Short mmCIF file of C-alpha atoms and ligand atoms in Angstrom, two decimals:
data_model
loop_
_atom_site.label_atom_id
_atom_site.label_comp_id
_atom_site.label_asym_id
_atom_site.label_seq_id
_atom_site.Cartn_x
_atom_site.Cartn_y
_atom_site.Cartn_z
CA UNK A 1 17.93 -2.43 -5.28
CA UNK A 2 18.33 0.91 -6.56
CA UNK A 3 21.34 0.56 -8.13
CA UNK A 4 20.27 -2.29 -10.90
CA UNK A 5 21.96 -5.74 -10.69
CA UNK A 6 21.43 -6.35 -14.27
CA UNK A 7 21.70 -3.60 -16.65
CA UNK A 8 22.26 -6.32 -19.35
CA UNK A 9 18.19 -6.50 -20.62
CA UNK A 10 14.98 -4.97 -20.27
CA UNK A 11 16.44 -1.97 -18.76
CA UNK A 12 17.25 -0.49 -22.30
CA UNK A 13 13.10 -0.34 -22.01
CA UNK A 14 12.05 3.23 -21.56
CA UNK A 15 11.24 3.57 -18.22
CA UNK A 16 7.80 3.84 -16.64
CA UNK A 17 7.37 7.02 -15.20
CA UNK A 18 5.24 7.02 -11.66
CA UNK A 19 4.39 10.41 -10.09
CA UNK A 20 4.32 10.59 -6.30
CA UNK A 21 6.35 8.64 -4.09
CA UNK A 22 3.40 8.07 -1.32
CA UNK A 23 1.55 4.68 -0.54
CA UNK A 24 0.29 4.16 -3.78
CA UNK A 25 3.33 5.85 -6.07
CA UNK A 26 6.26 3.47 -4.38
CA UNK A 27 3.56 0.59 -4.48
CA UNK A 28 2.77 1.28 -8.39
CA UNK A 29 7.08 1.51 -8.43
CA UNK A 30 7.53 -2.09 -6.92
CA UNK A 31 4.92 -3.68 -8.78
CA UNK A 32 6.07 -2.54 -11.76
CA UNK A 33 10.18 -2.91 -11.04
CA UNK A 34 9.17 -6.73 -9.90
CA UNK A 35 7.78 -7.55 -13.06
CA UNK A 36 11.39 -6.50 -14.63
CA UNK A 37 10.25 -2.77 -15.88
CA UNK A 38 12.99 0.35 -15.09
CA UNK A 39 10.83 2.95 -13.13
CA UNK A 40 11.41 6.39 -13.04
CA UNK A 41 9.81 7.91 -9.79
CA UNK A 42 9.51 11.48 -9.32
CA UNK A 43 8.07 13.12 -6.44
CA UNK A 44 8.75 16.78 -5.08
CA UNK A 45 9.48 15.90 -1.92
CA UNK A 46 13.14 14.98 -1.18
CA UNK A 47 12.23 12.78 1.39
CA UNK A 48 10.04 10.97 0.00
CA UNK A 49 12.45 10.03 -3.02
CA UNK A 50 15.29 9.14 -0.55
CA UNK A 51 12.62 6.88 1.40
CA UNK A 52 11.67 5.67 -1.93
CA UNK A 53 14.28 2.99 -2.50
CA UNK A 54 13.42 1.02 1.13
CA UNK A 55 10.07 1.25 0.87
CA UNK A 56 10.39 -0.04 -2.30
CA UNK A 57 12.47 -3.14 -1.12
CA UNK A 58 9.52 -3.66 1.71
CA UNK A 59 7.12 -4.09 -0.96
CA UNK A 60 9.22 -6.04 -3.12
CA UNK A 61 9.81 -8.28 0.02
CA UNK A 62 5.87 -8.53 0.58
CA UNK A 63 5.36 -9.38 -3.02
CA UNK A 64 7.64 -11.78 -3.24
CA UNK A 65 6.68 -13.52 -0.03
CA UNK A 66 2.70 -13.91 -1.36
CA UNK A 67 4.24 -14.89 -4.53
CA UNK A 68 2.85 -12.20 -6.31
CA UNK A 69 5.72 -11.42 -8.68
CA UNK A 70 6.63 -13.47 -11.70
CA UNK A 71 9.10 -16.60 -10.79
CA UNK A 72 12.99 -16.12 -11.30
CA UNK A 73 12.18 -12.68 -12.58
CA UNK A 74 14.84 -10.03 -12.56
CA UNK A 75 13.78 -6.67 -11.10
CA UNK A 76 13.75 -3.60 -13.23
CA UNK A 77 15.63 -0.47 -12.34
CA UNK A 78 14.37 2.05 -9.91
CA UNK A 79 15.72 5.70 -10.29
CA UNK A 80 13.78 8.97 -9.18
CA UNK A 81 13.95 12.56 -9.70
CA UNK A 82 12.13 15.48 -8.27
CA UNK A 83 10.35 17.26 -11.31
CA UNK A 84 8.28 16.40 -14.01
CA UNK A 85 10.77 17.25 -16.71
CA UNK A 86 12.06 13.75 -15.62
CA UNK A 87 9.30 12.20 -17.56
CA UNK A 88 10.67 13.28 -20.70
CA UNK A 89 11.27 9.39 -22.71
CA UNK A 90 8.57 7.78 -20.76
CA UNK A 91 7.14 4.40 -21.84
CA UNK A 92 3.94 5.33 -20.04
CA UNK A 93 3.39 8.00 -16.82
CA UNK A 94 1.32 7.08 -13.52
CA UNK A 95 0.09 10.19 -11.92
CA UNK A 96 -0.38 9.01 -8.09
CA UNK A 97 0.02 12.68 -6.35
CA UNK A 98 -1.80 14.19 -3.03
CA UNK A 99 -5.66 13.88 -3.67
CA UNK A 100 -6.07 17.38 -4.91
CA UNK A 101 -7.63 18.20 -7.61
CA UNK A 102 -5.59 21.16 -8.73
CA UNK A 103 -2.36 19.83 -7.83
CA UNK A 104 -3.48 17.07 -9.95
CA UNK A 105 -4.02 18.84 -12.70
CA UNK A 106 -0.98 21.12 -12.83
CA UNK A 107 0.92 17.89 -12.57
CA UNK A 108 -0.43 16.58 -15.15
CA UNK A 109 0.03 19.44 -17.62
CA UNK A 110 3.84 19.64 -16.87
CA UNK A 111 4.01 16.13 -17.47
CA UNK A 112 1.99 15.87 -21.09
CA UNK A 113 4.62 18.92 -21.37
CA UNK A 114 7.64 16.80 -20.73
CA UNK A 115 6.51 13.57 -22.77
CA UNK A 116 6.33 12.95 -26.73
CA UNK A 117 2.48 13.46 -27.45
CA UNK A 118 0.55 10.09 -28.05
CA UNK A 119 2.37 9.07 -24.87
CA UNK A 120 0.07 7.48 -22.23
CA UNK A 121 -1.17 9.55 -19.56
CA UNK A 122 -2.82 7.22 -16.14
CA UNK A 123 -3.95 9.24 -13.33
CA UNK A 124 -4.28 6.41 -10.47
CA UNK A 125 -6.96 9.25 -9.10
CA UNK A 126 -9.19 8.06 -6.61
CA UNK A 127 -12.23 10.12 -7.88
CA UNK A 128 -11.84 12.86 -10.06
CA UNK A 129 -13.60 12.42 -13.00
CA UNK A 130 -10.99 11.93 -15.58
CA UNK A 131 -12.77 14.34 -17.96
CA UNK A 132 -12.68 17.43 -15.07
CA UNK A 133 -8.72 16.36 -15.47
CA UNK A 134 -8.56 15.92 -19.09
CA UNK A 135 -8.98 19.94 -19.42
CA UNK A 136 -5.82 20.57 -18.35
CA UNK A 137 -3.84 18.43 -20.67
CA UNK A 138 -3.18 19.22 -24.40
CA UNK A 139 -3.94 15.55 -25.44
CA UNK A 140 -6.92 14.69 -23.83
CA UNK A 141 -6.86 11.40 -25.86
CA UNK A 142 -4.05 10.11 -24.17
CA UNK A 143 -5.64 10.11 -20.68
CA UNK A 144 -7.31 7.45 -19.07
CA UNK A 145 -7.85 6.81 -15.19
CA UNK A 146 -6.36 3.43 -13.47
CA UNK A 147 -7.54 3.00 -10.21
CA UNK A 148 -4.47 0.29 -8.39
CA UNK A 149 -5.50 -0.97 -5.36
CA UNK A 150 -4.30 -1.14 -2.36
CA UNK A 151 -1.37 -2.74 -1.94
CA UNK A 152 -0.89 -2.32 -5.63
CA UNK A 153 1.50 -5.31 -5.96
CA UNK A 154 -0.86 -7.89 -4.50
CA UNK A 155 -4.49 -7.02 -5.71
CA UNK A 156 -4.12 -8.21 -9.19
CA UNK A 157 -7.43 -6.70 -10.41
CA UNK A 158 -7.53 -2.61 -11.35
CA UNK A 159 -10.69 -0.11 -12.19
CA UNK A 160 -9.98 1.57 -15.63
CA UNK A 161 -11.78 4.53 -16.64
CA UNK A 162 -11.89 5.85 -19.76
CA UNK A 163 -13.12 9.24 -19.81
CA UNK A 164 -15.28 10.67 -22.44
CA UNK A 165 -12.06 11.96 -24.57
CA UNK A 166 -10.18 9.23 -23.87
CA UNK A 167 -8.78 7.78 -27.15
CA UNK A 168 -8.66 4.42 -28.73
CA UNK A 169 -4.75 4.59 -28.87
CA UNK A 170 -5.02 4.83 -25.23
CA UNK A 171 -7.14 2.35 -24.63
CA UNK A 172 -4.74 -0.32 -26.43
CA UNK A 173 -1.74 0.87 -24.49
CA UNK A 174 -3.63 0.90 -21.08
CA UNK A 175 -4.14 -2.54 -21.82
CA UNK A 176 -0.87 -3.58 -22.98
CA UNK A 177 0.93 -1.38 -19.93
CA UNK A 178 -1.29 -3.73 -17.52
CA UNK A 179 -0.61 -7.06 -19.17
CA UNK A 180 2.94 -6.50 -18.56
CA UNK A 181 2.15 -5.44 -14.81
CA UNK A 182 0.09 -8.64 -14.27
CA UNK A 183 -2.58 -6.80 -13.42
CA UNK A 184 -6.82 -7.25 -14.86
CA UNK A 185 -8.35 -4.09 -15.83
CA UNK A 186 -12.11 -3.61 -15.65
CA UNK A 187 -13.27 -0.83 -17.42
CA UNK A 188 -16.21 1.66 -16.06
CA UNK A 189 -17.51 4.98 -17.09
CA UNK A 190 -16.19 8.34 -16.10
CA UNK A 191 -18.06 10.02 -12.75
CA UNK A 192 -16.67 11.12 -9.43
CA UNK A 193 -15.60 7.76 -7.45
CA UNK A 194 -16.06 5.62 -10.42
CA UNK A 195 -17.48 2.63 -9.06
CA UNK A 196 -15.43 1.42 -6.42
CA UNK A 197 -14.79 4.54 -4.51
CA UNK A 198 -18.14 5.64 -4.87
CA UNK A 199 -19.14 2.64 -3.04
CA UNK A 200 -16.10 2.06 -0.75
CA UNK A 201 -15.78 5.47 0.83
CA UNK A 202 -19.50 6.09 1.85
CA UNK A 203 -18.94 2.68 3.73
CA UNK A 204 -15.68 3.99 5.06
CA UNK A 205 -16.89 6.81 6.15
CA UNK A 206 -20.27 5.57 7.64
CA UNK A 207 -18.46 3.45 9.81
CA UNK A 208 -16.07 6.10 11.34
CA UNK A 209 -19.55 7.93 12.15
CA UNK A 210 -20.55 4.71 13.76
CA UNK A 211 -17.25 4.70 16.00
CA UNK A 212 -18.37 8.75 16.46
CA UNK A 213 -21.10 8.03 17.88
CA UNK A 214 -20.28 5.30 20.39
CA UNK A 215 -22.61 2.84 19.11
CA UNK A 216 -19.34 0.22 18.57
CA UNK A 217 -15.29 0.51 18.52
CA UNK A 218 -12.89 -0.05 15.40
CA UNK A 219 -12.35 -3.90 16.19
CA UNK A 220 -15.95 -4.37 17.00
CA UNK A 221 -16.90 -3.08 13.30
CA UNK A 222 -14.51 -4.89 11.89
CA UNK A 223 -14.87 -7.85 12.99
CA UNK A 224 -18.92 -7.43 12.62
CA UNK A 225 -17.85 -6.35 8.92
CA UNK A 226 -15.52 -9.13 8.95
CA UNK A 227 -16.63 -11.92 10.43
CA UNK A 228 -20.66 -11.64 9.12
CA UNK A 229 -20.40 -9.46 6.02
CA UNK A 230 -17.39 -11.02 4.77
CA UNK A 231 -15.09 -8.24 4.06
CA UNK A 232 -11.76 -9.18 4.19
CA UNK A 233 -10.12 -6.23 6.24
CA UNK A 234 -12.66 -4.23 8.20
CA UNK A 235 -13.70 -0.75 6.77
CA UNK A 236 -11.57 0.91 9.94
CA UNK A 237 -8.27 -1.18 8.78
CA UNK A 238 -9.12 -0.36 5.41
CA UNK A 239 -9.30 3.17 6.49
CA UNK A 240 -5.70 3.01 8.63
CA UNK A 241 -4.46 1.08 4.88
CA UNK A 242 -5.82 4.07 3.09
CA UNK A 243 -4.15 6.70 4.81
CA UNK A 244 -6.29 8.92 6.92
CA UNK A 245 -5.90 12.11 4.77
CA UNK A 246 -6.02 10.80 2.02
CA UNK A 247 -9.03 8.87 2.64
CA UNK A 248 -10.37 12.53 3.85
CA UNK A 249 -9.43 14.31 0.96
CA UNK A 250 -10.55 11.58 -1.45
CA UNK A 251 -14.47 11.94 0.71
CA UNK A 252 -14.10 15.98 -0.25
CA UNK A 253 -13.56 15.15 -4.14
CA UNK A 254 -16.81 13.40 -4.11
CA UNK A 255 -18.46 15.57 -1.72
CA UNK A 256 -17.43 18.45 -3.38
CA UNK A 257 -18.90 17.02 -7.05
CA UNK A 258 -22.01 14.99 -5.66
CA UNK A 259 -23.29 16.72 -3.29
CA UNK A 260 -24.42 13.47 -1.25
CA UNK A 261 -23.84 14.21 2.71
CA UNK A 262 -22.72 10.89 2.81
CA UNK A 263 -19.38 11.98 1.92
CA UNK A 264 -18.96 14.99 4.11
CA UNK A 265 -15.72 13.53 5.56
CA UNK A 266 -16.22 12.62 9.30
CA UNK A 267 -15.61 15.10 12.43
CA UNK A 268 -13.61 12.11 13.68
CA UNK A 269 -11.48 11.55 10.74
CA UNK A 270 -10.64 15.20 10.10
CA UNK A 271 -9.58 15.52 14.06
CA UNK A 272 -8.04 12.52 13.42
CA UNK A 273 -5.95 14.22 10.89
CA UNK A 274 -5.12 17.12 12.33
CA UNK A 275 -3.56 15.30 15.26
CA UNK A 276 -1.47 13.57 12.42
CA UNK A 277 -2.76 10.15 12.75
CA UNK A 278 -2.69 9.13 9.54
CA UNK A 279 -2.93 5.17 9.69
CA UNK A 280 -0.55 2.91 9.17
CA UNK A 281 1.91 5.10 7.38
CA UNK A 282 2.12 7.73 10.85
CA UNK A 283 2.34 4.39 12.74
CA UNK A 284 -1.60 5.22 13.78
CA UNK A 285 -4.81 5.46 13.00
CA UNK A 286 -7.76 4.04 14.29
CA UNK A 287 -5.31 1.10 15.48
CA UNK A 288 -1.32 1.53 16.28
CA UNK A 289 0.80 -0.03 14.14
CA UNK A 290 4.34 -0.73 15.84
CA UNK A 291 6.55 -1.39 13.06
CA UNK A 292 5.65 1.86 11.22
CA UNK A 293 9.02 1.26 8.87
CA UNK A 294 7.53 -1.24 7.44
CA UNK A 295 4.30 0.30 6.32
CA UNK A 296 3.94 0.21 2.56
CA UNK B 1 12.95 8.41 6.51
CA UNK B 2 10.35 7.00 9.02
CA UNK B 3 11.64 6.09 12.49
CA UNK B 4 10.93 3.07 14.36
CA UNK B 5 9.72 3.35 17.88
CA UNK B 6 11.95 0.64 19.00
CA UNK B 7 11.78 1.05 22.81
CA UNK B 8 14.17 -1.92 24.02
CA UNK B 9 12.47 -3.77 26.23
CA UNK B 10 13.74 -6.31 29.37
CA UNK B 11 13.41 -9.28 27.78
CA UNK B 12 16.51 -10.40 26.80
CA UNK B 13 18.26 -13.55 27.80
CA UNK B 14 14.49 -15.56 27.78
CA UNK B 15 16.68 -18.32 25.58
CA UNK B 16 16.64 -19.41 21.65
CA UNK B 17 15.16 -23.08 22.74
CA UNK B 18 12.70 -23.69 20.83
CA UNK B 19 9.97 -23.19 23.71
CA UNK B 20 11.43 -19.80 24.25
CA UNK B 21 11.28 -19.26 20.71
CA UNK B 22 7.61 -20.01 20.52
CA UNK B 23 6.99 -18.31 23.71
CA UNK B 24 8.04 -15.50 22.45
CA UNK B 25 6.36 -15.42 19.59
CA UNK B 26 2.76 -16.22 20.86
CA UNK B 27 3.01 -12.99 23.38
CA UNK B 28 4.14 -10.79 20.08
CA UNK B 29 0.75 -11.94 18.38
CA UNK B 30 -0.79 -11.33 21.20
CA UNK B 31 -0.06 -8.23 21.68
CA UNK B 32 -0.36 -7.04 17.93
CA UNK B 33 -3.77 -8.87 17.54
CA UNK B 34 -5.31 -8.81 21.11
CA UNK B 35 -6.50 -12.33 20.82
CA UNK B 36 -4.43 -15.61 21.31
CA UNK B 37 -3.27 -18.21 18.97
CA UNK B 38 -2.02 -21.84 19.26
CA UNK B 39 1.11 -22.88 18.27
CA UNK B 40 0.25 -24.87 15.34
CA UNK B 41 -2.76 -22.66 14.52
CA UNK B 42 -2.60 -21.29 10.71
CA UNK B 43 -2.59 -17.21 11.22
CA UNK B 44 -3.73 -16.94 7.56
CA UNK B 45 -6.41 -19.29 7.26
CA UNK B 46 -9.38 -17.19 6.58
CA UNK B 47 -10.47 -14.89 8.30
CA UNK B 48 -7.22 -14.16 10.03
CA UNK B 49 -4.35 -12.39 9.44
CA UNK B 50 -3.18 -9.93 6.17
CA UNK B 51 -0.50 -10.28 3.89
CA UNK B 52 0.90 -6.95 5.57
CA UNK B 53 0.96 -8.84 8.52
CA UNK B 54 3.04 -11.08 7.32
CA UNK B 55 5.94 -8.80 6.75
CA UNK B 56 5.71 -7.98 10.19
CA UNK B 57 6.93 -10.90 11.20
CA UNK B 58 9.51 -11.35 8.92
CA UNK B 59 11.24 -7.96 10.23
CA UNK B 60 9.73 -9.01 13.95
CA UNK B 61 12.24 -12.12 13.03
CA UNK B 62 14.89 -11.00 11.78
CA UNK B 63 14.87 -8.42 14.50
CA UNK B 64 14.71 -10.25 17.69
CA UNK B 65 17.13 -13.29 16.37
CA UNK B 66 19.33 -11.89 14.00
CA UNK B 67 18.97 -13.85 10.88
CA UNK B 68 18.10 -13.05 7.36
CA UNK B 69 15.19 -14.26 6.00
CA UNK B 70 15.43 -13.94 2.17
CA UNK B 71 15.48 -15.75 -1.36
CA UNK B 72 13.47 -19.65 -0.94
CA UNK B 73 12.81 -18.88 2.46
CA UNK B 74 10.66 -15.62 1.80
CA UNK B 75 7.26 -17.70 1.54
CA UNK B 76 4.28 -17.38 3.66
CA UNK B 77 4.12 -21.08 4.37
CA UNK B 78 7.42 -20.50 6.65
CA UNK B 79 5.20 -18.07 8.39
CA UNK B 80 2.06 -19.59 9.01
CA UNK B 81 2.45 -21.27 12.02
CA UNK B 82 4.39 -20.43 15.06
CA UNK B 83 5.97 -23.68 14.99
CA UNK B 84 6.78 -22.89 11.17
CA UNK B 85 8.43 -19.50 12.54
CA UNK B 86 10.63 -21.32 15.25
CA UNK B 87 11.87 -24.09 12.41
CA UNK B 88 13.01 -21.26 10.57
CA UNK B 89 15.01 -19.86 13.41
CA UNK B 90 16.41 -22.55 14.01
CA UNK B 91 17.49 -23.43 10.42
CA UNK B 92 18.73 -19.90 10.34
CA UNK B 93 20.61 -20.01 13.60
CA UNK B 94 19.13 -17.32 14.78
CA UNK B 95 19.36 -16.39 18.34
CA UNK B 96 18.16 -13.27 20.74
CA UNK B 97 22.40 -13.29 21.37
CA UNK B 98 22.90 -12.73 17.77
CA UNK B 99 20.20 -10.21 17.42
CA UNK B 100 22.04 -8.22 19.73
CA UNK B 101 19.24 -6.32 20.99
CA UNK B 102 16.37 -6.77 22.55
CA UNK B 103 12.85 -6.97 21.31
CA UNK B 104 11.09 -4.03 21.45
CA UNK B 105 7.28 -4.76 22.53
N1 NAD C 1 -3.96 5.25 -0.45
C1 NAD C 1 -4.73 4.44 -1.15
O1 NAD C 1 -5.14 3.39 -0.64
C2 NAD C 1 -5.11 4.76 -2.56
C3 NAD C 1 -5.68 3.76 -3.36
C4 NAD C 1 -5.96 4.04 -4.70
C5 NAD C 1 -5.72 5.31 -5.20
N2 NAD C 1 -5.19 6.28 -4.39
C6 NAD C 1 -4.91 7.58 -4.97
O2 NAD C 1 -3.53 7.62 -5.31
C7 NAD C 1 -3.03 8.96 -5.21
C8 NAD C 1 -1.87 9.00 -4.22
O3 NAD C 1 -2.34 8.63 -2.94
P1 NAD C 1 -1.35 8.17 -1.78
O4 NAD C 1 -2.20 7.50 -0.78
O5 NAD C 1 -0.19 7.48 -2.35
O6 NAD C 1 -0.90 9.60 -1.21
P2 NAD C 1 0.37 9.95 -0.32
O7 NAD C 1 0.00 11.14 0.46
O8 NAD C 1 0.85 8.75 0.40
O9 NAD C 1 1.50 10.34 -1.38
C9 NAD C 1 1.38 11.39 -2.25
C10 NAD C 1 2.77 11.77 -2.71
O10 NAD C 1 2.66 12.71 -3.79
C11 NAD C 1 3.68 13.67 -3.66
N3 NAD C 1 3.28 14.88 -4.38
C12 NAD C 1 2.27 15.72 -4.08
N4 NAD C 1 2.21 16.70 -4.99
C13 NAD C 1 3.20 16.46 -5.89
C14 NAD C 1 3.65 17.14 -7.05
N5 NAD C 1 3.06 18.25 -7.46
N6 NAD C 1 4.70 16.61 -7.73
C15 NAD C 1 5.32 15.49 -7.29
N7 NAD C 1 4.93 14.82 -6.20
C16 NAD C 1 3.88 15.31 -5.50
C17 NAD C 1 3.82 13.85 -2.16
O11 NAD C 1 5.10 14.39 -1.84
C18 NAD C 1 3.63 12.43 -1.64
O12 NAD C 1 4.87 11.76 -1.53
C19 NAD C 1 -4.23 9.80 -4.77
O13 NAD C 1 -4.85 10.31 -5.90
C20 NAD C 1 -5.13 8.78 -4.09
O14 NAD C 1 -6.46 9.20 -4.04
C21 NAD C 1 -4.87 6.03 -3.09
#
């Protein structure tokens, strides 16, 4: 799949340009390669860019399987790189590093350095305020957040923010980028966590205080959360989906700018993390996961 | 890049009838969900299982009988059921022999 089938049509697009190859980054990559868009991905990590191209496939399978990509469509082309520089001609670029705010940020200005101004800039943050962010870019206008969701190929809905200095220009192209994704942006003001992960993570992190504790396991919360509240996964799956430090460092970006003890990440997830269970994608979590290949 | 913990088990030889088939199958979800399902019970339906799930078993599949599961045959609906899984086994030809290895579990 890396190597395109078709190099007859809408590969002579300039490409999409996602940063980080991780859950979300080779997620972002399929979604947007399925809906016949070339993708550039860049990450710094060798590995992950030679993993890229499978796990890329697995989504691609996934998607295709819940009919979540357009009929009969032909797939865009996939190539990656390992620094920003690679982002020079980009269509659009999807920031989807490590939950850090600095590293964020220094990504970010090497990439507004590589691209022809006016060009959109998405950071598919998880809660940094786009305006802390926007500082380190010279076109602050061209930033806007996108929070995908996870799996980014199968929920078709997506939190924008636009940020206080976020520009009309960017604004339109936001919208146009995710028309031709498929996806249904819903646009909320700037603020650590935006809405969802505001909301999502205290939850998330409540209920790995609640396994702590003792009071109930993983599958007994989920299914309670489940089976009576109606959520579809379980807040401990959700968690394993997540990634377990990245769920940790996203609780520290909103601790950090909040305040609210609610997000001080969990004693259980941070031991959880240092004994590298990271969820699915270490193969476990707060469940095992057998086919660990295959995570997305 | 990641590695699969693919400890082969002793269960080769059980058979590619369509029983055996099934058989099989019901102890994998088993095992992966810790509760049991019928044959001709709808693992999707809601409240069950995820979408991620469901490419599980298409690699659990392809795995343990050797086909390919690709193009029209790639839809959920194939996967629903147990007895949806063992048509499409058979229609692939697929066989533990053919897999030429065993399933890991
Ligand atoms: N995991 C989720 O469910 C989820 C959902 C929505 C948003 N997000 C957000 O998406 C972003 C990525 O999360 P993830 O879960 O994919 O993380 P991840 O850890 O799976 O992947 C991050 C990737 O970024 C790469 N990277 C780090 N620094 C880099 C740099 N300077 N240059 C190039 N590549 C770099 C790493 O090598 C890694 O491959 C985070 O901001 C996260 O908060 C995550």
């Amino acid at each position: 799949m890396t190597d395109n089938t078709d190099s007859t049509d809408n590969n002579a697009e300039d490409p999409l340009v996602v940063v980080g190859a991780g859950v979300m980054g080779t997620a972002i990559a399929a979604l947007a390669v399925g809906h016949g868009h070339p993708v550039r991905l860049i990450d710094h990590s060798p590995e992950a860019c030679a993993a890229a191209p499978e796990r890329i496939e697995l989504h691609l399978r996934t998607a295709r399987m819940m009919g979540a990509l357009p009929a009969g469509g032909r797939l865009g082309r996939l190539t990656t790189a390992g620094t920003p520089d690679a982002a020079a001609g980009a269509a659009a670029v999807i920031e989807a590093v490590t939950e850090d705010p600095g590293e964020k940020a220094a990504v970010l200005a090497e990439l507004a350095a590589a691209v022809r101004p006016g060009t959109l800039l998405v950071s598919n943050t998880s809660g940094v305020p786009i305006e802390e962010m926007a500082g380190a870019v010279p076109h602050p206008e061209d930033l806007v957040g996108v929070h995908f969701m996870n799996p980014a190929y199968l929920i078709r809905t997506v939190e924008v923010i636009l940020g206080p200095r976020s520009g009309a220009a960017a604004a339109t192209a936001v919208r146009e980028l995710l028309a031709g994704l498929g996806r249904e942006g819903i646009v909320v003001g700037d603020g650590p966590g935006f809405v969802t992960s505001r909301l999502l993570h205290r939850m998330l992190n409540d209920a790995i205080e609640v396994v702590r504790e003792g009071r109930a396991g993983p599958e007994t919360v989920d299914a309670l959360m489940r089976h009576c509240i109606g959520h579809r996964t379980g807040p401990l799956a959700t968690a394993d989906l997540i990634g377990l430090d990245n769920l940790a460092d996203s609780l520290r970006v909103l601790h950090e700018r909040t305040g609210d003890a609610a997000f001080r990440p969990s004693e259980l997830l941070l031991e959880k993390v240092r004994r590298g269970e990271l969820g699915r994608k270490s193969g476990r979590g707060f469940y095992t996961y057998d086919y660990e290949e295959i995570t997305p | 890049m990641t590695q699969t913990s693919d400890q082969a088990g002793s269960a080769a030889g059980t058979g590619q009838d369509a029983p055996g088939i099934a058989d099989e199958l019901l102890g994998f979800l088993a095992a992966r969900t810790k509760s049991t399902w019928e044959h001709d019970q709808d693992l999707f339906a809601v409240g069950g299982m995820s979408s991620l799930f469901a490419m599980q078993l298409v690699v659990h599949l392809e795995k343990t009988y050797g086909v390919t599961i690709s193009g029209a045959d790639l839809m959920l609906d194939n996967f629903r059921t147990v007895d949806a899984m063992v048509r499409l086994v058979h229609k692939l030809g697929g066989s533990r022999a053919s897999a030429g290895a065993t399933a890991g579990e």
